[in-house]
XYZ file of C-alpha atoms in Angstrom:
736
model
C 0.045 -0.004 0.039
C 1.150 3.642 -0.698
C 1.344 6.036 2.252
C -1.077 8.632 0.636
C -4.345 6.863 -0.038
C -7.116 5.484 2.151
C -7.240 1.797 2.840
C -10.374 -0.381 2.900
C -10.575 -3.173 5.355
C -12.134 -6.384 3.878
C -13.970 -8.506 6.614
C -12.894 -11.676 4.791
C -9.287 -11.036 5.757
C -8.542 -11.442 9.437
C -5.216 -9.760 9.907
C -3.627 -6.670 8.364
C 0.055 -5.883 9.259
C 1.342 -2.358 9.630
C 5.015 -1.535 9.498
C 8.136 -0.617 7.611
C 8.598 -4.136 6.241
C 7.769 -3.843 2.503
C 5.591 -7.060 2.716
C 3.274 -5.361 5.251
C -0.303 -4.880 4.095
C -0.058 -1.138 5.291
C 3.492 -0.138 4.365
C 4.777 2.955 6.235
C 8.372 3.947 5.242
C 9.773 5.880 8.112
C 12.447 5.308 10.658
C 10.000 6.091 13.371
C 7.896 3.039 12.368
C 9.135 -0.417 13.250
C 9.435 -3.162 10.647
C 6.632 -5.047 12.335
C 4.889 -2.254 14.206
C 1.211 -3.213 14.744
C -1.501 -5.313 13.232
C -5.211 -4.829 12.686
C -7.399 -7.701 13.757
C -10.762 -7.993 11.993
C -13.273 -9.359 14.431
C -16.430 -8.950 12.269
C -18.145 -6.957 9.596
C -17.992 -3.803 11.771
C -15.733 -4.834 14.477
C -11.976 -4.078 14.487
C -9.026 -3.828 16.971
C -5.404 -2.791 16.771
C -2.530 -4.618 18.360
C 0.857 -3.269 18.957
C 3.735 -5.691 18.118
C 6.213 -4.402 20.747
C 7.100 -1.523 18.450
C 9.899 0.878 19.330
C 7.803 3.948 19.620
C 4.488 2.387 20.429
C 0.942 2.683 18.922
C -1.315 5.450 20.203
C -5.083 5.470 19.990
C -6.483 9.033 20.692
C -3.150 10.127 22.326
C -2.908 6.885 24.573
C -0.329 4.270 24.076
C -1.950 0.857 23.823
C -1.089 -2.792 23.546
C -4.449 -4.014 22.199
C -7.515 -1.682 21.638
C -10.917 -2.118 20.148
C -11.515 0.607 17.559
C -14.552 2.824 16.985
C -15.632 5.104 14.303
C -13.613 8.425 14.497
C -10.757 6.930 16.494
C -7.326 8.551 15.630
C -4.307 6.025 15.431
C -0.822 7.371 15.455
C 1.944 5.058 14.058
C 5.300 6.840 14.079
C 4.627 10.063 12.050
C 1.435 8.707 10.425
C -1.851 9.565 12.032
C -4.952 8.114 10.390
C -8.703 8.075 11.256
C -10.834 4.934 11.547
C -14.129 5.083 9.731
C -16.676 2.333 10.534
C -20.212 2.724 8.978
C -22.708 0.913 6.833
C -20.371 1.164 3.881
C -17.593 -0.857 5.653
C -14.353 -0.140 7.505
C -11.657 2.285 6.130
C -8.476 3.865 7.313
C -8.131 7.475 6.263
C -4.828 9.283 6.229
C -5.593 12.978 6.797
C -2.293 13.756 8.552
C 1.287 13.008 7.780
C 4.088 15.062 9.264
C 7.416 13.897 7.985
C 9.148 16.944 9.499
C 7.563 16.468 12.880
C 9.943 16.962 15.914
C 7.921 14.488 17.823
C 7.768 10.739 17.599
C 4.768 10.295 20.042
C 2.382 12.544 22.063
C 0.506 11.663 25.159
C -2.548 13.733 26.119
C -2.746 13.832 29.926
C -6.504 14.343 29.741
C -6.593 10.558 28.992
C -3.946 9.581 31.682
C -4.052 9.860 35.386
C -0.266 9.175 35.346
C 2.371 8.168 32.783
C 4.936 5.468 33.800
C 8.240 5.969 31.869
C 10.860 3.214 31.630
C 12.228 0.274 29.667
C 9.820 -2.330 31.084
C 7.063 -3.557 28.912
C 4.338 -2.549 31.523
C 5.237 1.108 31.424
C 2.938 3.565 29.744
C 5.883 5.076 27.692
C 8.277 2.321 26.786
C 11.789 3.582 25.985
C 14.008 1.288 24.180
C 17.369 2.592 25.536
C 20.148 0.999 27.748
C 20.464 4.243 29.637
C 16.828 4.063 30.785
C 15.949 2.054 33.928
C 13.234 -0.624 33.792
C 10.993 1.697 35.810
C 12.489 5.162 35.408
C 10.073 8.008 36.300
C 6.420 8.841 36.531
C 4.400 11.895 35.536
C 1.249 12.221 37.573
C -1.700 14.649 38.056
C -1.517 16.097 41.461
C -4.135 18.928 41.260
C -6.443 20.341 38.675
C -4.245 21.298 35.765
C -1.153 20.549 37.737
C 1.321 17.714 36.905
C 4.421 16.450 38.729
C 7.329 14.365 37.430
C 8.841 11.953 39.963
C 12.173 9.991 39.607
C 11.624 6.419 40.685
C 15.239 5.651 41.685
C 16.646 5.465 38.203
C 20.219 4.644 37.665
C 20.987 7.749 35.373
C 18.387 10.082 36.892
C 15.550 12.229 35.631
C 16.229 15.818 34.497
C 13.948 18.857 34.025
C 15.480 21.706 31.998
C 18.892 20.134 32.411
C 18.750 19.702 36.178
C 18.605 16.420 38.013
C 15.344 16.192 40.186
C 13.661 13.778 42.429
C 10.287 15.400 42.150
C 9.150 18.571 40.493
C 6.032 20.344 39.478
C 5.925 20.882 35.722
C 5.568 24.236 34.007
C 4.647 24.871 30.394
C 7.560 24.176 27.951
C 9.526 22.235 30.537
C 11.874 19.638 29.001
C 11.976 16.323 30.770
C 14.772 13.853 30.116
C 15.091 10.128 30.836
C 18.281 8.636 29.593
C 18.963 9.997 26.233
C 15.213 10.605 25.388
C 13.581 14.047 26.038
C 9.958 15.124 26.338
C 8.244 18.510 26.036
C 5.438 19.301 28.495
C 3.143 21.710 26.700
C -0.595 22.616 27.305
C -1.236 19.319 29.232
C 0.372 17.116 26.603
C 3.679 15.145 26.779
C 5.490 15.163 23.452
C 8.398 12.704 22.904
C 11.025 14.582 20.976
C 12.380 12.980 17.761
C 16.060 12.968 18.944
C 17.217 9.588 20.088
C 18.451 8.412 16.575
C 19.074 11.770 15.132
C 22.753 12.633 15.040
C 24.227 15.266 12.805
C 27.975 15.500 12.477
C 29.830 18.707 11.348
C 33.517 18.729 10.644
C 35.367 22.036 10.337
C 39.017 22.427 9.107
C 40.422 19.264 10.672
C 43.905 18.150 9.843
C 46.203 15.269 11.117
C 49.889 14.608 10.847
C 51.944 11.608 11.844
C 55.645 11.977 12.202
C 55.590 15.328 10.494
C 53.901 13.775 7.492
C 50.414 15.283 6.688
C 47.743 12.596 6.556
C 44.730 14.954 6.430
C 44.608 18.536 5.326
C 42.023 21.236 6.083
C 38.973 18.837 5.703
C 35.451 20.108 6.221
C 32.129 18.407 5.623
C 28.651 17.850 7.154
C 26.722 14.744 7.598
C 22.995 14.838 8.343
C 21.082 12.357 10.386
C 20.261 8.981 8.808
C 22.708 9.489 5.886
C 24.740 6.654 4.410
C 28.030 8.401 3.552
C 30.873 6.685 1.683
C 34.439 7.949 2.265
C 36.363 6.795 -0.904
C 39.770 6.963 -2.286
C 42.839 4.953 -3.439
C 44.765 2.937 -0.851
C 46.824 5.144 1.325
C 44.780 8.267 0.609
C 43.766 8.849 4.259
C 40.362 7.304 4.386
C 40.948 5.139 7.477
C 42.694 8.026 9.347
C 39.729 10.193 8.534
C 37.229 7.615 9.893
C 39.286 7.240 13.068
C 39.462 10.984 13.546
C 35.635 11.290 13.028
C 34.807 8.477 15.455
C 37.081 9.903 18.166
C 39.778 7.176 18.127
C 42.415 9.615 16.889
C 42.697 13.253 18.004
C 42.959 15.750 15.136
C 45.766 18.350 15.254
C 43.423 21.225 14.722
C 39.781 21.858 13.693
C 36.549 20.835 15.277
C 34.135 17.847 15.080
C 30.700 18.474 16.497
C 27.784 15.981 17.149
C 24.490 17.884 17.328
C 26.461 21.065 18.117
C 28.600 19.553 20.904
C 32.350 19.197 20.651
C 33.095 15.388 20.202
C 36.926 15.774 21.243
C 36.104 17.348 24.492
C 33.082 15.221 25.297
C 34.213 11.914 23.889
C 33.358 9.869 27.092
C 29.789 11.014 26.930
C 29.358 10.286 23.277
C 31.188 6.916 23.004
C 28.096 4.805 23.903
C 26.330 6.430 20.929
C 29.141 5.535 18.501
C 29.695 2.211 16.917
C 32.852 1.207 14.908
C 33.723 -1.879 12.865
C 37.421 -1.824 12.105
C 39.141 -3.655 9.188
C 40.113 -6.408 11.548
C 37.582 -8.880 12.996
C 36.576 -7.973 16.515
C 35.318 -11.402 17.438
C 36.881 -14.588 18.858
C 37.083 -17.301 16.134
C 36.666 -20.188 18.695
C 33.111 -19.082 19.800
C 29.845 -19.622 17.925
C 27.898 -16.698 16.619
C 25.364 -16.963 19.439
C 28.028 -17.092 22.170
C 30.057 -14.179 20.628
C 26.993 -11.905 20.725
C 25.669 -13.096 24.079
C 29.043 -12.459 25.816
C 29.190 -9.034 24.025
C 25.598 -8.317 25.289
C 26.600 -9.241 28.847
C 29.604 -6.727 28.623
C 27.912 -3.887 26.851
C 24.223 -3.858 27.737
C 23.100 -2.378 31.108
C 23.235 -4.482 34.166
C 19.602 -4.097 35.008
C 18.697 -5.936 31.907
C 17.897 -9.568 32.650
C 19.224 -12.440 30.593
C 15.926 -12.812 28.753
C 16.087 -9.280 27.545
C 19.643 -9.745 26.490
C 18.938 -12.974 24.583
C 15.931 -11.238 22.845
C 18.392 -8.513 21.797
C 20.839 -10.992 20.501
C 18.076 -12.810 18.581
C 17.014 -9.471 16.969
C 20.453 -8.711 15.802
C 21.104 -12.219 14.436
C 17.837 -11.854 12.444
C 18.801 -8.339 11.182
C 22.101 -9.853 10.001
C 20.352 -12.750 8.414
C 22.552 -15.329 10.320
C 19.702 -17.378 11.923
C 20.823 -20.540 10.169
C 24.387 -20.074 11.247
C 24.018 -18.820 14.824
C 25.486 -21.983 16.268
C 28.346 -22.130 14.005
C 31.887 -21.307 15.114
C 33.113 -17.966 13.807
C 36.200 -19.513 12.221
C 33.911 -21.694 10.062
C 32.144 -18.730 8.589
C 32.824 -17.103 5.277
C 34.535 -13.693 5.241
C 31.361 -11.843 4.790
C 29.546 -13.681 7.649
C 32.420 -12.902 9.985
C 32.292 -9.419 9.170
C 28.480 -9.441 9.813
C 29.213 -10.855 13.243
C 31.549 -8.080 14.015
C 28.880 -5.618 12.858
C 26.461 -7.484 15.121
C 28.575 -6.857 18.258
C 28.140 -3.097 17.506
C 24.556 -3.237 16.664
C 23.638 -4.723 20.134
C 23.773 -1.275 21.686
C 21.987 0.334 18.756
C 24.387 3.133 18.169
C 23.149 6.273 16.536
C 26.328 6.745 14.635
C 27.892 3.819 12.948
C 31.532 3.751 11.388
C 32.713 1.040 9.039
C 36.357 0.755 7.922
C 36.751 -1.228 4.736
C 34.159 -3.708 5.755
C 33.893 -5.318 2.221
C 37.609 -5.528 1.475
C 38.494 -9.054 0.199
C 34.805 -9.989 -0.502
C 33.629 -11.257 -3.820
C 31.268 -9.053 -5.840
C 28.172 -10.880 -4.722
C 29.004 -10.709 -1.019
C 30.041 -7.079 -1.403
C 26.685 -6.218 -2.936
C 24.881 -8.113 -0.103
C 26.929 -6.314 2.653
C 26.295 -2.879 1.107
C 22.549 -3.510 0.969
C 22.616 -4.468 4.712
C 24.312 -1.196 5.458
C 21.795 0.706 3.429
C 19.005 -0.941 5.446
C 20.802 0.042 8.732
C 20.874 3.626 7.576
C 17.206 3.409 6.499
C 16.271 2.191 9.987
C 17.433 5.541 11.609
C 21.264 5.263 12.047
C 23.804 7.405 10.493
C 26.380 5.247 8.721
C 29.842 6.384 7.556
C 31.869 3.898 5.608
C 35.509 4.007 4.309
C 36.151 1.903 1.179
C 38.227 1.929 -1.952
C 35.528 -0.007 -3.895
C 33.283 1.718 -6.252
C 31.002 -1.002 -7.457
C 28.129 -0.290 -5.156
C 28.500 3.354 -4.545
C 24.941 4.147 -5.813
C 23.700 2.943 -2.493
C 25.356 5.915 -0.716
C 23.509 9.127 -0.093
C 26.740 10.993 -0.495
C 30.389 10.107 -1.151
C 33.588 11.956 -0.138
C 36.575 11.362 -2.272
C 39.865 11.603 -0.400
C 43.104 11.831 -2.371
C 46.539 12.311 -0.807
C 45.036 13.753 2.398
C 42.709 16.176 0.713
C 39.032 16.191 0.287
C 38.490 16.520 -3.434
C 34.721 15.945 -3.720
C 31.691 15.674 -1.560
C 28.381 15.122 -3.224
C 25.943 12.646 -4.705
C 27.484 9.548 -6.151
C 25.351 9.909 -9.318
C 27.330 12.947 -10.209
C 30.718 11.603 -9.659
C 31.415 10.483 -13.389
C 30.458 13.829 -14.781
C 32.335 15.833 -12.196
C 35.590 13.919 -12.829
C 34.798 13.671 -16.585
C 35.350 9.983 -16.876
C 33.299 7.251 -18.586
C 32.707 4.976 -15.600
C 33.186 5.222 -11.749
C 36.169 2.834 -11.666
C 38.046 5.427 -13.839
C 37.837 8.013 -11.131
C 40.963 6.930 -9.198
C 43.204 7.022 -12.302
C 41.866 10.560 -13.191
C 42.995 11.680 -9.735
C 46.545 11.555 -10.722
C 45.921 14.068 -13.644
C 44.632 17.131 -11.792
C 43.198 20.177 -13.471
C 44.784 23.579 -13.385
C 44.877 24.773 -9.842
C 44.467 21.330 -8.445
C 41.559 19.126 -7.329
C 41.096 20.965 -4.014
C 40.649 24.310 -5.502
C 38.305 22.990 -8.149
C 36.201 21.320 -5.418
C 35.991 24.564 -3.362
C 34.942 26.560 -6.310
C 32.188 23.932 -7.246
C 28.513 24.032 -6.334
C 28.952 20.776 -4.510
C 31.281 22.548 -1.902
C 28.745 25.332 -1.623
C 25.764 23.141 -1.121
C 27.056 20.193 0.861
C 29.867 21.788 2.872
C 29.460 25.575 3.163
C 25.602 25.531 2.979
C 25.145 22.697 5.579
C 27.559 24.185 7.999
C 26.015 27.692 7.492
C 22.579 26.247 8.151
C 23.768 24.534 11.331
C 25.278 27.656 12.590
C 22.082 29.758 12.005
C 20.204 26.951 13.751
C 22.495 27.203 16.708
C 22.142 30.988 16.919
C 18.435 30.794 16.713
C 18.254 28.330 19.558
C 20.521 30.537 21.570
C 18.268 33.466 21.015
C 15.255 31.470 22.081
C 16.918 30.241 25.166
C 17.779 33.823 26.103
C 14.210 35.002 25.534
C 12.649 32.326 27.461
C 13.486 30.690 30.805
C 12.011 27.506 29.494
C 14.118 27.318 26.377
C 15.354 23.970 25.085
C 18.271 22.966 27.334
C 21.297 20.991 26.057
C 21.018 17.290 26.273
C 22.646 15.395 29.204
C 24.916 12.612 28.030
C 25.652 9.514 30.079
C 28.661 7.131 30.305
C 27.147 3.833 31.336
C 28.685 2.512 34.521
C 29.591 -1.321 34.668
C 30.467 -3.397 37.739
C 34.068 -4.619 37.698
C 33.180 -7.820 39.525
C 30.419 -8.590 36.947
C 32.839 -7.912 34.120
C 35.410 -10.239 35.701
C 32.752 -13.091 35.876
C 31.722 -12.585 32.375
C 35.270 -12.344 30.946
C 36.335 -15.429 32.909
C 33.379 -17.482 31.535
C 34.100 -16.316 27.998
C 37.827 -17.080 28.387
C 37.093 -20.566 29.698
C 34.729 -21.208 26.729
C 37.355 -19.915 24.343
C 40.100 -22.229 25.706
C 37.767 -25.256 25.900
C 36.755 -24.802 22.289
C 40.428 -24.835 21.169
C 40.960 -28.470 21.817
C 44.289 -28.707 19.955
C 45.951 -25.932 21.787
C 44.586 -27.231 25.152
C 46.122 -30.638 24.407
C 49.389 -29.182 23.445
C 49.682 -27.086 26.663
C 48.517 -29.860 29.002
C 50.651 -32.442 27.046
C 53.853 -30.502 27.811
C 53.620 -31.552 31.540
C 53.792 -35.294 31.074
C 56.253 -35.110 28.252
C 58.780 -32.858 30.283
C 58.159 -35.134 33.339
C 59.085 -38.204 31.126
C 62.166 -36.627 29.943
C 63.260 -35.689 33.520
C 62.661 -39.285 34.597
C 64.694 -40.693 31.734
C 67.672 -38.337 32.527
C 67.580 -38.655 36.344
C 66.158 -42.079 37.156
C 69.673 -43.514 37.719
C 71.579 -40.393 38.166
C 70.621 -38.816 41.368
C 71.979 -35.242 40.980
C 69.279 -33.561 43.164
C 70.388 -29.974 42.344
C 70.136 -30.578 38.627
C 66.753 -32.069 39.144
C 65.424 -29.190 41.328
C 66.725 -26.629 38.837
C 64.975 -28.511 35.996
C 61.665 -28.465 37.888
C 61.976 -24.742 38.647
C 62.760 -23.890 34.964
C 59.996 -26.210 33.702
C 57.451 -24.413 35.878
C 58.650 -20.992 34.594
C 58.248 -22.301 30.995
C 54.625 -23.535 31.823
C 53.582 -20.095 32.909
C 55.294 -18.233 30.131
C 54.072 -20.344 27.172
C 50.559 -20.363 28.533
C 50.262 -16.630 28.737
C 52.680 -14.878 26.374
C 50.365 -14.709 23.367
C 47.080 -14.181 25.353
C 46.817 -10.466 25.390
C 48.464 -9.476 22.021
C 46.417 -12.041 20.041
C 43.234 -10.351 20.773
C 44.373 -6.608 20.738
C 41.807 -5.575 18.158
C 38.934 -7.069 20.238
C 40.349 -5.554 23.510
C 40.798 -2.108 21.920
C 37.189 -1.926 20.836
C 35.734 -3.354 24.096
C 37.919 -1.042 26.021
C 36.496 2.012 24.387
C 32.920 0.844 24.881
C 32.859 -0.543 28.430
C 35.741 -2.785 29.409
C 37.564 -2.157 32.666
C 41.352 -2.977 32.626
C 41.613 -4.869 35.993
C 38.775 -7.384 35.371
C 40.261 -8.071 31.878
C 43.774 -8.886 33.124
C 42.724 -10.795 36.330
C 40.301 -12.907 34.330
C 43.358 -14.098 32.362
C 45.472 -14.584 35.512
C 42.669 -16.742 37.303
C 41.806 -18.871 34.313
C 45.454 -19.521 33.259
C 46.402 -20.227 36.914
C 44.015 -23.222 36.712
C 45.961 -24.497 33.809
C 49.232 -24.007 35.644
C 47.923 -25.946 38.630
C 47.103 -29.014 36.421
C 50.536 -28.774 34.719
C 52.472 -28.560 37.903
C 50.523 -31.376 39.533
C 51.136 -33.695 36.605
C 54.866 -32.786 36.608
C 55.423 -33.184 40.255
C 53.348 -36.362 40.615
C 55.191 -38.228 37.723
C 58.713 -37.082 38.724
C 58.274 -37.823 42.397
C 56.920 -41.265 41.736
C 59.879 -42.397 39.685
C 62.785 -40.236 41.016
C 62.635 -40.008 44.833
C 64.362 -36.973 46.300
C 64.872 -35.530 49.737
C 62.440 -32.837 51.083
C 58.733 -32.258 51.426
C 57.003 -32.837 48.040
C 53.963 -30.777 49.043
C 56.251 -27.770 49.889
C 58.238 -28.248 46.720
C 54.987 -28.396 44.753
C 54.069 -25.028 46.293
C 57.264 -23.540 45.095
C 57.009 -25.020 41.657
C 53.490 -23.630 41.425
C 54.418 -20.100 42.592
C 57.263 -20.216 39.988
C 54.709 -21.099 37.278
C 52.521 -18.166 38.415
C 55.532 -15.854 38.213
C 56.218 -17.030 34.610
C 52.487 -16.628 33.839
C 52.259 -13.027 35.041
C 55.644 -12.279 33.397
C 54.204 -13.853 30.115
C 51.216 -11.501 30.300
C 53.404 -8.465 30.879
C 55.393 -9.289 27.743
C 52.136 -9.858 25.809
C 50.977 -6.382 26.928
C 54.349 -4.721 25.752
C 54.370 -6.128 22.172
C 51.891 -5.733 19.382
C 52.146 -9.178 17.614
C 52.206 -12.772 18.685
C 55.408 -13.190 16.634
C 57.210 -10.574 18.623
C 55.929 -12.269 21.906
C 57.271 -15.550 20.936
C 60.588 -14.009 19.841
C 61.055 -12.566 23.288
C 60.513 -15.943 25.034
C 64.050 -17.154 24.634
C 65.358 -13.786 25.844
C 63.354 -14.352 29.023
C 64.354 -18.052 29.634
C 68.080 -18.128 28.677
C 68.980 -15.525 31.396
C 66.881 -17.623 33.916
C 69.514 -20.448 33.232
C 72.609 -18.339 33.240
C 71.933 -16.247 36.221
C 70.182 -18.844 38.413
C 73.446 -19.869 40.157
C 73.453 -23.327 38.436
C 75.893 -22.732 35.640
C 78.138 -20.423 37.780
C 77.700 -19.954 41.496
C 76.382 -16.511 42.261
C 79.195 -15.693 44.655
C 81.553 -16.214 41.716
C 79.882 -13.795 39.431
C 80.947 -10.249 38.901
C 79.071 -7.572 40.832
C 76.798 -6.551 37.727
C 75.909 -10.162 37.158
C 75.028 -10.651 40.855
C 72.678 -7.609 40.474
C 71.123 -9.126 37.415
C 70.555 -12.491 39.097
C 68.324 -10.707 41.693
C 65.751 -10.134 38.927
C 65.578 -13.777 37.792
C 62.717 -15.877 39.000
C 64.718 -19.052 38.599
C 67.374 -17.913 41.117
C 64.881 -17.477 43.897
C 62.759 -20.659 42.985
C 65.850 -22.825 42.606
C 67.285 -21.608 45.869
C 63.986 -22.401 47.789
C 63.819 -25.899 46.366
C 67.406 -26.476 47.493
C 66.597 -25.197 51.044
C 63.456 -27.464 51.322
C 65.573 -30.451 50.052
C 68.130 -29.740 52.947
C 66.052 -28.328 55.777
C 62.497 -29.540 55.046
C 59.740 -27.390 56.312
C 60.395 -23.869 57.642
C 62.230 -22.860 54.430
C 59.035 -21.683 52.795
C 58.889 -18.894 55.280
C 62.376 -17.728 54.244
C 62.658 -14.243 52.763
C 63.385 -15.929 49.368
C 59.772 -16.880 49.226
C 58.701 -13.273 49.740
C 60.938 -12.184 46.921
C 59.611 -14.978 44.769
C 55.966 -14.116 45.408
C 56.734 -10.405 44.820
C 57.335 -11.167 41.240
C 53.678 -11.908 40.671
C 52.241 -8.351 41.663
C 55.150 -6.542 39.996
C 54.501 -8.359 36.724
C 50.772 -7.605 36.963
C 51.507 -3.830 37.584
C 53.824 -3.919 34.615
C 51.054 -5.477 32.417
C 48.446 -3.020 33.718
C 50.832 -0.225 32.917
C 51.345 -1.084 29.361
C 47.658 -1.926 28.671
C 46.847 1.380 30.044
C 49.138 3.169 27.636
C 47.094 1.715 24.787
C 44.194 3.885 26.015
C 45.960 7.124 25.051
C 44.122 8.623 22.035
C 46.725 9.637 19.562
């Protein structure tokens, strides 16, 4: 059905669907309409009811939000921005569309004449249901206290309720007051509550930004403006500065100069407040290949979604994202078994869980065949149509017609910003794929000057920025002329419990390890293999000191090899999760605790086998304790190295540099007393020196030796290594 003509209800058909889905009987193309918004149930020749299908903005009948409501002649139904009137008479049943307001600033309105109170929250039983992670399940209530007097009351919400920018517990409302719950604002005007059309509306303005790296200009004097719900492509040859521009726009990289504004607010200065509204899918996959699609998204939901959302709500959100990505049949498949395009969709799904208003994509179709590229581009187009602003960097031109606007970047300069349909004529080429070659043959004055003299620059850059500036000045004048002017929006940085993150990260890490059976077998198999080698060497040759040294060195090896790749191998996943919600200490300690369990098993097997076939003096339990502490020292040292380097190859390359000094400076090869002073100082920093020394003392003096100061020094290696790992991980947070 079109959106401009009346619609006749046939009694022979029992159900009519209403929504943004093109297969709906009543198709309404607006971001404020859900794909499956509502349905009309025909109960008889002149009997009709409407049922809301858990839509995002709800279905209103005569100004009141309803779940299921019988309809009468003359009833007014509001679905998004579409208001239609029900006609039921002897001629039949008809829906008439007298009002359509595409430019409306409101997504819903609630006439308080029909309500004694309005309950606002995320819960399904609320009168005004707000689908936002920053809104509590039961957030606030607007109630009538006296004749023509209404009061708003905060109900203990996490992020608070604000009136005209000030947090309140209870306040009597005045005309033109602005009420805010989470990121969503309402206008109180003449006894009616209007929900402002802002949640998914994000406008980005970029003015004169530049970026240099090692004195090399990567971006120069770039200005552009991106309107809400646009799908914008940032195109250019490899090395032109596309990815840098995307990372500057999303806040990951600080510009050297210029200003980036979201809805008029400086992004650089207020990045912490905006980051929950920004989604970013980098070139690299940000998912663990060992997990299934379902587990990947569910763990991400536990880390990113608010803590007062129960698991059923989080599972529903995951199901919704999987359905959006068209991965229903693959949701129990391991990520490493998916195709390149499917893996990229899973990475995208992680970002879509929080429904960001602004979504950045960096080369998401790189390496895909033309068919998959087209399918991915159509998915991004649907996401933009659903209400999100999508900005994508790519060097591919095959599907550029799906963009609303394209920005061509060449050697750090913006040389075109306008409709993709005009690209061929602007650069005077026969087909889009010829544009990049044409860039190397600039016109007189250069591409930058030509663009700044063009109508495209005047309309899509200067015109838009001027319009935004005039709008800001107009709003300022209104605010100065009226005490009740529209206040600036309050932004929230969602708080997450460190303990809950630790539990989730530990569960996920155990799941990752358990799904990598080959690696687990290799790690656990080292203990019996090394034990067998020690037995073969020492079964008839009772050199106790050499055996104890071998036990100490083996334990350090276990810890190092278990952990030395574990941080650097997931650096891209960590970087993205860290920006969104991840706390540093829970992340690191989840690895320490889980890997400690692995070390316990390895040390148990090692000590049990060796002590069974090679008897030696001393308390075996005490020796086991020293061996285990040595392994934990190696484990935390491995994590520290993993935090220092940026690739797994470098981490493994450092491993011999760690272990060889453990041998040379332990006092086994050369007695410490016979070393030169510098070597003696170096030996103090070797785990093996203290571990080996303790094992010798236990062998000679039995119990009591474990309380020696040597044990305190050995144990001290663990917190010191953890602090080093925390320091180097924290350094990665610095925005460049």
